[in-house]
Amino acid sequence: MRIPERSITSGIMLLVFLFFLAQALFFGPLARTMPLLISVVGAVFCLVQFVIDLKKKSKEVDRQPIFSCDEAKTTAWIVGFILGISLLGFVYGAPLLVAIYLYFYAGERPLTVVLAALACVAFTYGFMDHLMEIQLYEGLLFENLR
Amino acid sequence: MLIEASVSSLLDLLISPHMVLLLVVGVMIGLFFGIMPGLGGKLGIVFLIPFTFGMDPLFGAVFLLAMHSVVHTSGAIPSILFGIPGTGPDAATIVDGYPMAQNGEAGRALGATLAASGVGGVIGAVFLSLLLPFASPLVLAFSPAEFFLLAVLGITFIASLSGDNLLKGLVVGLFGLMISCVRLDPMSGEQRYTYDQLFLWDGIDAVTAVIAIFAIPELIGLATRQEVNAEKLASTVKYTFAEVWEGCLDVGRHWALTFRTSIIGAVIGLIPGLGGDVASWMCYGHAVQSSKTPERFGKGAVEGVIAPETANNSKEGGSLLPTLYFGIPGSSGMAILLGALVTLGVQPGPQMATLGLNFVWTLVWTLAIANILAVFILLACAPWFSKLASIRSELLVPFVVVLSMLGCYLAANAWQNFIVLLVLGLIGFLLKKHDWPRPPFVVGIVLGPVAEGSLHKAMAIWGYAFLLRPLSLVMLALILGTIALNIVRLLRRSSRHAHS
């Protein structure tokens, strides 16, 4: 049996609520009141929605993939940004990743890429770090090297 | 006392260069976010939150509200010039604004938009100020029992915004409430879903959660959206100042319609969960119904531009009241503003009626001044602003990702927030992809701690009998009524489909 794509969201939400519900059972009486109340109601609602989504399959065939090709690529880039900045921090990681994204993914001209990277340096290092004196994240790599 | 608070707030606002500067900058940024299709006011607030860290709560609130209140003013520009709404509620402006531009009346349509937005915004602020004296005694009559039910009512209202998807809206609202439970239990101090991670002890940061659920899915959409033809833009953008002025005068010529739609918009804003789309379309419908020549609508009638634009801006005045006094956002944009206010250290709720009166009045004045300011700025820079809409989204995406991550990090000074951003961002993407409404999530995560605290207090004082208090019964009736109304609407629609 092929599960329609639309029911994946309700299925995931159902699992999330069941997970929270299972965990809440082990909390103390005061701590579990609210989580139990929410997770039980949420799980029931999700189950109903899941059944509705499953039933819709017989009426309309849902062949739309969860991620289209472009969406999958953009999501991969966002994950790359998160990993990159986690490792290299904002001051070094952000301009580098902006440049890589614009050059390799967006296919921008080298001049645009350099200008965008410089704008990013001006924003993170110049504006945030120096002008606003906000302590920016240095990155796991540089924190461990220190 | 109210008049005194009103006047002193206005003076405080005007004599503070810092606040005036923030208001002006907020308006400029709001106009930018409005004109960029795909960005909009909700994302604008999300991206500006990091810049308000360390700011005085009042200054931060003025900055964010000024930005948010003018988004629809400039959002009409892409609607009129090339039929792409800058923000959701501006879609109604396309119906007559775009045909006007095609008929060579772009300047007149823009002028009508600007004047209607300005007038609507000011009437919305006046409407809010007139309601304040009546709202204070009402809000002070609420006890913890009502506040718990009010949180549930807020989620139900916002969920009902999603039309056919009431159940989905409720699930997302409950998910927000569930996420707000990830922290140390406020009563016993016991760890809940924190797995010994220190950064989770105070709860999942609301800013990170909002960025994840709203910004990440929008970013993915922004990176894959269709671009506007630059040549087409250049050919339609030509107009003279006299044409723009003619449009401004049109608002005066249709003063009765302007006034009526402003009031309708403000009243709709007052009802939690209805939002800007409802306001603009309802007022457009009113303009058609009340016109002696309804056949002109859809072909370039200036009234079809005036009505949705006044409603768009006036509804912000109405929606600020439930947001500030009850902690129940009047619209999805206000839901995010509510989250931002909490981040700034402002706790919306009944205390606003007494302790925060100056704060509320400053926001009322901000709303009025920002709307007037936006009109003058746009009158001067309309052609320049319209060129901004042609900026390619590929260039914006990486900067927006960096800004989002900056917001997450600065919100709690914890890099682990990036993991939360990724996980909740993917859930947000799934929600968006399959048409699950996301605003109830914000209401859930913001009202979660209030709801839990109120529930514990109500149970300690009255036990389960708290549900039988007169005001609680009213709340319960409203909750059940909202759900029943949606079910009836759904059943009617499905039976109509079956007949057709």
XYZ file of C-alpha atoms in Angstrom:
646
model
C 0.000 0.000 0.000
C 1.393 3.385 -1.027
C 1.038 6.059 1.656
C -0.003 9.400 0.123
C 2.570 12.184 0.574
C 0.138 14.487 2.355
C -0.324 11.983 5.191
C 3.404 12.065 5.956
C 3.008 15.368 7.802
C 0.107 14.112 9.913
C 2.000 10.843 10.475
C 5.100 12.684 11.677
C 3.019 14.938 13.919
C 1.304 11.856 15.363
C 4.681 10.278 16.133
C 5.881 13.518 17.743
C 2.830 13.675 20.026
C 3.121 9.960 20.900
C 6.800 10.470 21.738
C 5.972 13.404 24.017
C 3.119 11.399 25.544
C 5.320 8.373 26.281
C 7.956 10.592 27.926
C 5.359 12.495 29.966
C 4.204 9.272 31.632
C 7.507 9.147 33.539
C 7.336 12.705 34.905
C 6.198 13.598 38.401
C 2.507 14.407 39.012
C 2.923 18.209 38.781
C 5.308 18.177 35.840
C 3.222 15.875 33.697
C -0.181 17.627 33.941
C 0.236 19.987 31.013
C 2.316 17.688 28.730
C -0.193 14.851 29.211
C -3.158 17.107 28.553
C -1.622 18.460 25.359
C -0.111 15.249 24.023
C -3.245 13.135 24.499
C -5.476 15.686 22.749
C -2.808 16.334 20.097
C -2.320 12.624 19.388
C -6.077 12.067 19.004
C -6.400 15.040 16.626
C -3.365 13.859 14.641
C -4.800 10.369 14.376
C -8.062 11.761 12.982
C -6.145 13.942 10.514
C -3.950 10.986 9.532
C -7.040 8.882 8.783
C -8.584 11.774 6.789
C -5.370 12.119 4.769
C -5.206 8.367 4.146
C -8.819 8.261 2.987
C -8.219 11.129 0.569
C -5.945 8.818 -1.377
C -8.831 6.908 -2.837
C -10.366 10.116 -4.205
C -7.362 11.986 -5.481
C -3.967 10.575 -6.341
C -1.259 12.588 -4.670
C 1.926 12.197 -6.627
C 3.662 15.394 -5.542
C 7.045 14.583 -3.950
C 7.837 15.987 -0.498
C 10.864 17.824 -1.845
C 11.030 19.016 -5.421
C 14.518 19.033 -6.935
C 15.003 22.782 -6.303
C 13.615 22.539 -2.783
C 15.906 19.613 -1.979
C 18.913 21.572 -3.248
C 17.978 24.687 -1.256
C 17.384 22.585 1.862
C 20.797 20.960 1.391
C 22.341 24.437 1.125
C 20.595 25.573 4.310
C 21.925 22.468 6.095
C 25.352 23.352 4.660
C 25.069 26.888 6.041
C 24.129 25.550 9.471
C 27.032 23.096 9.512
C 29.467 25.641 8.086
C 28.621 28.412 10.522
C 28.550 25.925 13.419
C 32.132 25.000 12.524
C 33.599 28.310 11.338
C 31.471 30.875 13.155
C 29.825 33.981 11.725
C 32.809 36.197 10.941
C 34.628 33.623 8.779
C 31.888 31.158 7.930
C 29.143 33.530 6.774
C 31.075 35.386 3.988
C 32.642 32.143 2.815
C 29.307 30.338 2.584
C 27.587 33.322 0.943
C 30.325 33.363 -1.712
C 30.170 29.592 -2.269
C 26.375 29.674 -2.554
C 26.321 32.562 -5.000
C 29.100 31.162 -7.186
C 28.201 27.490 -7.319
C 24.427 27.446 -6.809
C 23.177 30.800 -8.082
C 25.828 31.011 -10.841
C 26.600 34.673 -10.151
C 29.505 36.536 -11.746
C 32.775 36.590 -9.706
C 32.445 40.346 -9.141
C 28.946 39.947 -7.653
C 30.214 37.083 -5.503
C 33.133 39.128 -4.149
C 30.914 42.159 -3.489
C 28.329 40.021 -1.681
C 31.029 38.374 0.451
C 32.477 41.788 1.302
C 29.009 43.032 2.226
C 28.683 40.025 4.514
C 32.064 40.786 6.157
C 31.002 44.416 6.588
C 27.790 43.289 8.252
C 29.108 40.545 10.559
C 32.555 41.917 11.407
C 32.017 45.635 10.903
C 28.446 46.259 11.972
C 27.624 43.470 14.429
C 31.035 42.731 15.973
C 32.633 46.195 16.051
C 29.877 48.798 15.816
C 27.194 47.017 17.862
C 29.837 45.205 20.002
C 27.832 41.980 19.868
C 29.852 38.876 20.692
C 29.299 36.656 17.675
C 29.666 32.888 17.668
C 33.267 31.906 16.845
C 32.599 28.398 15.605
C 33.404 24.993 17.092
C 36.650 24.766 15.141
C 38.119 28.025 16.426
C 36.805 27.452 19.960
C 38.622 24.115 20.112
C 41.812 25.511 18.561
C 42.083 28.216 21.233
C -5.498 59.396 33.546
C -5.927 58.085 30.008
C -5.560 61.546 28.453
C -2.526 62.223 30.612
C -0.943 58.915 29.574
C -1.788 59.612 25.946
C -0.248 63.095 25.859
C 2.835 62.168 27.887
C 3.468 59.150 25.653
C 3.303 61.304 22.536
C 5.710 63.834 24.039
C 8.072 61.076 25.201
C 8.055 59.635 21.715
C 8.622 62.906 19.906
C 11.332 64.344 22.166
C 13.402 61.170 22.149
C 15.741 61.332 19.128
C 16.577 57.648 19.629
C 12.938 56.593 19.436
C 12.200 58.867 16.469
C 15.223 57.445 14.654
C 14.107 53.874 15.373
C 10.606 54.720 14.154
C 11.917 56.180 10.887
C 14.330 53.280 10.318
C 11.574 50.794 11.189
C 9.249 52.405 8.639
C 11.940 52.306 5.926
C 12.680 48.647 6.613
C 8.968 47.830 6.723
C 8.478 49.442 3.320
C 11.367 47.365 1.983
C 9.961 44.114 3.375
C 6.521 44.946 2.009
C 7.712 45.616 -1.497
C 9.747 42.415 -1.748
C 7.356 39.668 -2.815
C 7.795 36.672 -0.545
C 9.196 38.543 2.449
C 6.390 40.469 4.186
C 5.908 41.796 7.691
C 6.005 38.487 9.553
C 9.446 37.637 8.240
C 10.435 41.268 8.733
C 9.811 41.020 12.470
C 11.605 37.684 12.642
C 14.704 39.123 10.973
C 14.683 42.330 13.002
C 14.435 40.623 16.388
C 18.238 40.145 16.667
C 18.727 43.882 16.219
C 16.524 44.625 19.211
C 18.558 42.593 21.707
C 19.775 44.844 24.476
C 17.350 47.594 23.470
C 14.967 49.165 25.942
C 11.734 47.119 25.565
C 9.758 50.226 24.578
C 12.318 51.243 21.948
C 12.385 47.709 20.554
C 8.600 47.545 20.441
C 8.372 50.923 18.647
C 10.948 49.754 16.102
C 9.183 46.449 15.395
C 5.660 47.885 15.318
C 6.705 50.747 13.020
C 8.181 48.169 10.666
C 5.201 45.848 10.817
C 2.486 48.494 10.510
C 3.614 49.837 7.120
C 4.366 46.584 5.326
C 1.003 46.561 3.545
C 1.447 50.162 2.400
C 4.359 49.230 0.153
C 3.113 45.674 -0.378
C 0.559 47.123 -2.791
C 3.287 48.373 -5.153
C 4.206 44.965 -6.663
C 0.469 44.093 -6.630
C -0.335 47.118 -8.773
C 2.733 47.195 -11.005
C 3.057 43.540 -11.928
C 0.253 41.627 -10.281
C 2.373 39.964 -7.597
C 1.230 40.647 -4.037
C 4.052 41.842 -1.778
C 2.155 40.370 1.172
C -0.849 38.032 1.387
C -3.503 40.639 2.246
C -2.369 42.767 -0.703
C -3.736 40.141 -3.079
C -7.130 41.887 -3.084
C -5.469 45.035 -4.431
C -4.427 43.153 -7.565
C -8.032 42.740 -8.735
C -8.374 46.402 -9.667
C -4.868 47.792 -9.088
C -3.204 45.674 -11.759
C -5.819 46.453 -14.446
C -5.385 50.152 -13.590
C -1.634 49.841 -14.216
C -2.325 48.002 -17.473
C -4.661 50.851 -18.480
C -1.840 53.370 -17.931
C -3.125 54.483 -14.521
C -0.323 53.030 -12.375
C 0.411 56.407 -10.794
C -3.229 56.986 -9.871
C -3.522 53.482 -8.386
C -0.330 53.998 -6.374
C -1.516 57.381 -5.122
C -4.862 55.920 -4.064
C -3.034 53.067 -2.311
C -0.733 55.380 -0.395
C -3.441 57.773 0.741
C -5.863 54.952 1.588
C -3.179 53.106 3.573
C -2.235 56.243 5.482
C -5.827 57.169 6.306
C -6.672 53.552 7.187
C -3.675 53.267 9.505
C -4.537 56.494 11.330
C -8.224 55.536 11.695
C -7.095 52.129 13.028
C -4.946 53.868 15.647
C -7.817 56.206 16.612
C -10.151 53.190 16.853
C -7.678 51.477 19.181
C -7.326 54.558 21.363
C -11.126 54.899 21.673
C -11.407 51.266 22.793
C -8.710 51.441 25.476
C -10.956 52.883 28.245
C -13.461 50.040 27.761
C -10.860 47.293 27.479
C -9.147 47.963 30.807
C -12.044 47.012 33.170
C -12.826 43.957 31.053
C -9.314 42.571 31.138
C -8.956 43.171 34.873
C -12.019 40.982 35.536
C -10.133 37.919 34.278
C -8.787 35.312 36.731
C -6.266 32.470 36.120
C -9.172 30.207 35.108
C -10.185 32.542 32.300
C -6.596 33.058 31.238
C -6.095 29.338 30.754
C -9.257 29.128 28.663
C -8.290 32.320 26.852
C -5.092 30.594 25.704
C -7.164 27.688 24.380
C -9.567 30.166 22.779
C -6.650 31.988 21.156
C -5.386 28.799 19.561
C -8.907 27.877 18.429
C -9.449 31.322 16.898
C -6.113 31.295 15.090
C -6.735 27.697 13.984
C -10.104 28.723 12.566
C -8.208 31.225 10.410
C -7.123 28.247 8.347
C -10.671 27.710 7.027
C -10.933 24.118 5.907
C -8.010 23.114 8.088
C -9.359 23.683 11.588
C -8.093 20.311 12.788
C -4.657 20.966 11.332
C -4.628 24.405 12.932
C -5.508 22.934 16.321
C -2.775 20.296 15.988
C -0.189 22.963 15.125
C -1.350 25.101 18.070
C -1.045 22.099 20.385
C 2.380 21.405 18.930
C 3.401 24.954 19.902
C 2.036 24.358 23.423
C 3.930 21.035 23.531
C 7.195 22.683 22.506
C 6.660 25.269 25.260
C 6.705 22.352 27.748
C 10.323 21.586 26.865
C 11.930 23.189 29.955
C 12.184 22.775 33.698
C 8.724 22.346 35.188
C 7.855 25.734 36.731
C 6.129 24.119 39.735
C 8.516 21.321 40.721
C 11.747 22.192 38.875
C 11.776 18.727 37.307
C 13.451 18.355 33.911
C 10.973 17.902 31.061
C 12.268 16.761 27.655
C 15.584 18.543 28.295
C 17.917 15.487 28.401
C 20.423 17.308 30.636
C 20.971 20.000 28.000
C 21.451 23.300 29.826
C 20.272 25.404 26.890
C 16.849 23.748 27.108
C 16.324 24.368 30.825
C 14.696 27.760 30.198
C 12.695 26.358 27.310
C 13.111 26.318 23.564
C 13.776 29.877 22.599
C 10.647 31.414 21.018
C 12.670 33.415 18.468
C 14.455 30.295 17.245
C 11.181 28.397 17.017
C 9.469 31.215 15.104
C 12.414 31.599 12.698
C 12.444 27.844 12.132
C 8.730 27.452 11.525
C 8.313 30.602 9.391
C 11.620 31.709 7.904
C 13.136 28.382 6.823
C 10.116 27.253 4.751
C 9.788 30.760 3.247
C 13.485 30.716 2.381
C 13.081 27.470 0.516
C 10.123 29.018 -1.298
C 12.054 32.237 -1.990
C 14.946 30.326 -3.549
C 12.616 28.552 -5.948
C 10.144 31.303 -6.845
C 9.576 32.756 -10.335
C 11.349 35.995 -11.104
C 9.785 39.211 -12.290
C 10.631 40.332 -15.789
C 12.849 43.407 -15.409
C 11.846 44.818 -18.818
C 8.174 44.531 -17.945
C 8.870 46.357 -14.706
C 10.642 49.189 -16.480
C 7.780 49.705 -18.917
C 5.014 49.865 -16.293
C 6.830 51.884 -13.677
C 6.621 55.198 -15.567
C 4.213 57.705 -14.082
C 4.167 61.347 -13.070
C 3.700 62.886 -9.657
C 0.484 64.550 -10.886
C -0.989 61.073 -11.533
C 0.007 59.914 -8.054
C -1.562 63.058 -6.561
C -4.740 62.405 -8.536
C -4.910 58.984 -6.860
C -4.489 60.600 -3.432
C -7.405 62.920 -4.216
C -9.516 59.883 -5.160
C -9.417 58.825 -1.514
C -10.932 62.185 -0.547
C -13.569 61.842 -3.256
C -14.561 58.445 -1.803
C -14.289 59.551 1.826
C -17.365 57.619 2.972
C -16.048 54.342 1.537
C -12.616 55.060 3.026
C -14.105 55.651 6.462
C -16.408 52.615 6.347
C -13.730 50.184 5.182
C -11.275 51.555 7.768
C -13.762 50.812 10.541
C -14.621 47.364 9.113
C -10.890 46.586 8.904
C -10.257 47.706 12.490
C -13.191 45.637 13.802
C -11.979 42.564 11.907
C -8.508 43.150 13.354
C -10.055 43.131 16.817
C -11.356 39.581 16.350
C -8.471 37.217 17.033
C -7.665 34.919 14.191
C -9.405 36.620 11.293
C -6.338 38.393 9.957
C -5.552 40.706 7.080
C -6.725 38.520 4.201
C -10.265 38.477 5.575
C -10.209 42.235 6.203
C -9.035 43.183 2.728
C -11.343 40.786 0.854
C -14.343 41.650 3.019
C -13.808 45.357 2.393
C -13.304 44.760 -1.308
C -16.641 42.912 -1.303
C -18.224 45.818 0.562
C -16.891 48.270 -2.034
C -18.423 46.197 -4.853
C -21.760 45.785 -3.061
C -22.071 49.449 -2.119
C -21.109 50.737 -5.569
C -23.726 52.037 -8.017
C -21.587 50.700 -10.867
C -20.312 47.308 -9.688
C -19.569 46.257 -13.272
C -16.436 48.499 -13.225
C -14.805 46.336 -10.551
C -12.118 43.971 -11.762
C -11.436 46.247 -14.729
C -9.638 49.053 -12.899
C -11.999 50.763 -10.435
C -10.120 52.976 -8.001
C -12.560 52.049 -5.196
C -11.348 48.458 -5.585
C -7.882 49.683 -4.603
C -8.987 52.018 -1.814
C -11.164 49.505 0.071
C -8.631 46.674 0.646
C -5.784 49.103 1.309
C -7.600 51.021 4.058
C -8.616 47.713 5.656
C -5.068 46.309 5.468
C -3.667 49.124 7.544
C -6.593 49.861 9.864
C -6.810 46.249 11.028
C -3.407 46.614 12.734
C -4.961 49.087 15.181
C -7.754 46.693 16.071
C -5.508 43.653 16.316
C -3.077 45.371 18.701
C -5.707 45.438 21.457
C -6.209 41.677 22.005
C -2.472 41.197 21.448
C -1.429 43.570 24.205
C -4.252 43.138 26.721
C -5.068 39.445 26.414
C -1.902 38.034 24.894
C -4.075 36.749 22.040
C -2.804 37.984 18.702
C -5.360 39.610 16.437
C -3.579 38.374 13.321
C -0.737 36.045 12.345
C 1.599 39.042 12.048
C 0.611 40.121 15.546
C 1.317 36.551 16.711
C 4.950 36.998 15.738
C 5.033 40.524 17.147
C 3.732 39.020 20.390
C 6.653 36.576 20.399
C 9.050 39.439 19.725
C 7.599 41.499 22.599
C 8.070 38.561 24.968
C 11.681 38.310 23.807
C 12.118 42.011 24.591
C 10.910 41.362 28.127
C 7.384 42.710 27.649
C 4.702 40.340 28.926
C 1.411 41.194 27.236
C -1.578 40.633 29.489
C -3.957 42.340 31.905
C -1.146 44.199 33.669
C -0.849 46.293 30.510
C -4.148 47.964 31.441
C -2.584 49.460 34.548
C 1.205 49.298 34.620
C 1.763 49.428 30.886
C -0.601 52.224 29.910
C 2.212 54.506 28.731
C 3.658 51.605 26.767
C 0.318 50.957 25.062
C -0.189 54.625 24.209
C 3.316 54.889 22.766
C 2.452 51.994 20.476
C -0.829 53.674 19.477
C 1.094 56.825 18.504
C 3.729 54.739 16.748
C 1.000 53.149 14.653
C -0.422 56.533 13.640
C 2.896 58.288 13.002
C 4.420 55.338 11.130
C 1.474 55.203 8.737
C 1.650 58.932 7.995
C 5.428 58.788 7.602
C 5.196 55.828 5.228
C 2.923 57.755 2.894
C 5.361 60.664 2.591
C 8.376 58.400 2.172
C 6.655 56.400 -0.535
C 5.347 59.510 -2.278
C 8.934 60.690 -2.558
C 10.551 57.366 -3.400
C 7.887 55.235 -5.087
C 9.822 54.722 -8.351
C 12.986 53.835 -6.462
C 11.170 51.412 -4.165
C 9.507 49.685 -7.098
C 12.938 48.892 -8.553
C 13.791 47.040 -5.333
C 11.183 44.444 -6.192
C 13.284 43.347 -9.130
C 16.190 42.225 -6.917
C 16.773 38.572 -7.687
C 15.903 36.196 -4.874
C 19.138 34.198 -5.370
C 21.020 37.211 -4.041
C 18.749 37.528 -1.016
C 18.643 33.903 0.079
C 22.176 33.501 1.551
C 21.907 36.775 3.464
C 18.534 35.802 4.848
C 19.956 32.430 5.997
C 22.806 34.215 7.780
C 20.342 36.661 9.391
C 18.110 33.799 10.528
C 21.032 31.989 12.119
C 22.223 35.208 13.713
C 18.772 35.653 15.221
C 18.791 32.119 16.611
C 22.234 32.459 18.117
C 21.755 35.887 19.643
C 18.388 34.948 21.131
C 19.980 32.636 23.683
C 23.748 32.775 23.023
C 23.684 29.050 22.312
C 24.963 27.484 19.104
C 22.822 24.437 19.907
C 19.890 26.555 18.751
C 21.078 25.795 15.197
C 20.017 22.171 15.746
C 16.603 23.319 16.958
C 16.433 25.606 13.907
C 17.113 22.708 11.565
C 14.695 20.235 13.165
C 11.811 22.697 13.576
C 12.619 24.214 10.165
C 12.063 20.854 8.484
C 8.795 20.416 10.381
C 7.831 23.965 9.304
C 8.620 23.076 5.700
C 6.369 20.001 5.869
C 3.605 22.092 7.412
C 3.869 24.685 4.650
C 4.137 22.092 1.910
C 0.954 20.316 2.941
C -1.042 23.473 3.761
C -0.900 23.215 7.530
C -1.385 26.689 9.059
C 1.678 27.845 10.987
C 0.510 30.913 12.989
C -1.189 28.729 15.675
C 2.279 27.401 16.528
C 3.438 30.857 17.600
C 0.317 31.372 19.697
C 0.937 27.985 21.326
C 4.599 28.553 22.138
C 4.011 32.101 23.417
C 0.896 31.346 25.451
C 2.161 27.945 26.689
C 3.864 29.142 29.880
C 0.939 31.500 30.654
C -1.573 28.700 30.069
C 0.345 26.243 32.246
C 0.805 28.721 35.095
C -2.869 29.714 34.928
C -4.009 26.075 34.856
C -2.004 25.228 37.978
C -3.286 28.318 39.786
C -6.908 27.703 38.748
C -6.695 24.055 39.837
C -5.164 25.044 43.181
C -7.908 27.618 43.865
C -11.056 26.008 42.447
C -10.122 22.482 41.354
C -12.038 21.312 38.274
C -14.841 23.696 39.284
C -12.859 26.473 37.594
C -14.590 25.365 34.392
C -17.947 26.293 35.908
C -17.159 29.947 36.672
C -19.441 32.323 34.718
C -16.669 33.834 32.582
C -15.148 30.371 32.072
C -18.494 29.156 30.759
C -18.544 32.072 28.325
C -15.035 31.127 27.183
C -15.991 27.479 26.812
C -19.047 28.490 24.805
C -16.858 30.637 22.546
C -14.367 27.784 22.046
C -17.080 25.275 21.235
C -18.944 27.834 19.114
C -15.825 28.519 17.027
C -15.276 24.814 16.458
C -18.966 24.186 15.689
C -19.087 27.111 13.265
C -16.127 25.721 11.354
C -17.612 22.234 11.224
C -20.942 23.595 9.945
C -19.096 25.669 7.321
C -17.140 22.576 6.245
C -20.242 20.393 6.030
C -22.085 23.040 3.975
C -19.155 23.343 1.587
C -18.826 19.586 1.143
C -22.577 19.188 0.531
C -22.388 22.019 -2.048
C -19.486 20.189 -3.724
C -21.488 16.960 -3.707
C -24.451 18.712 -5.373
C -22.322 20.357 -8.025
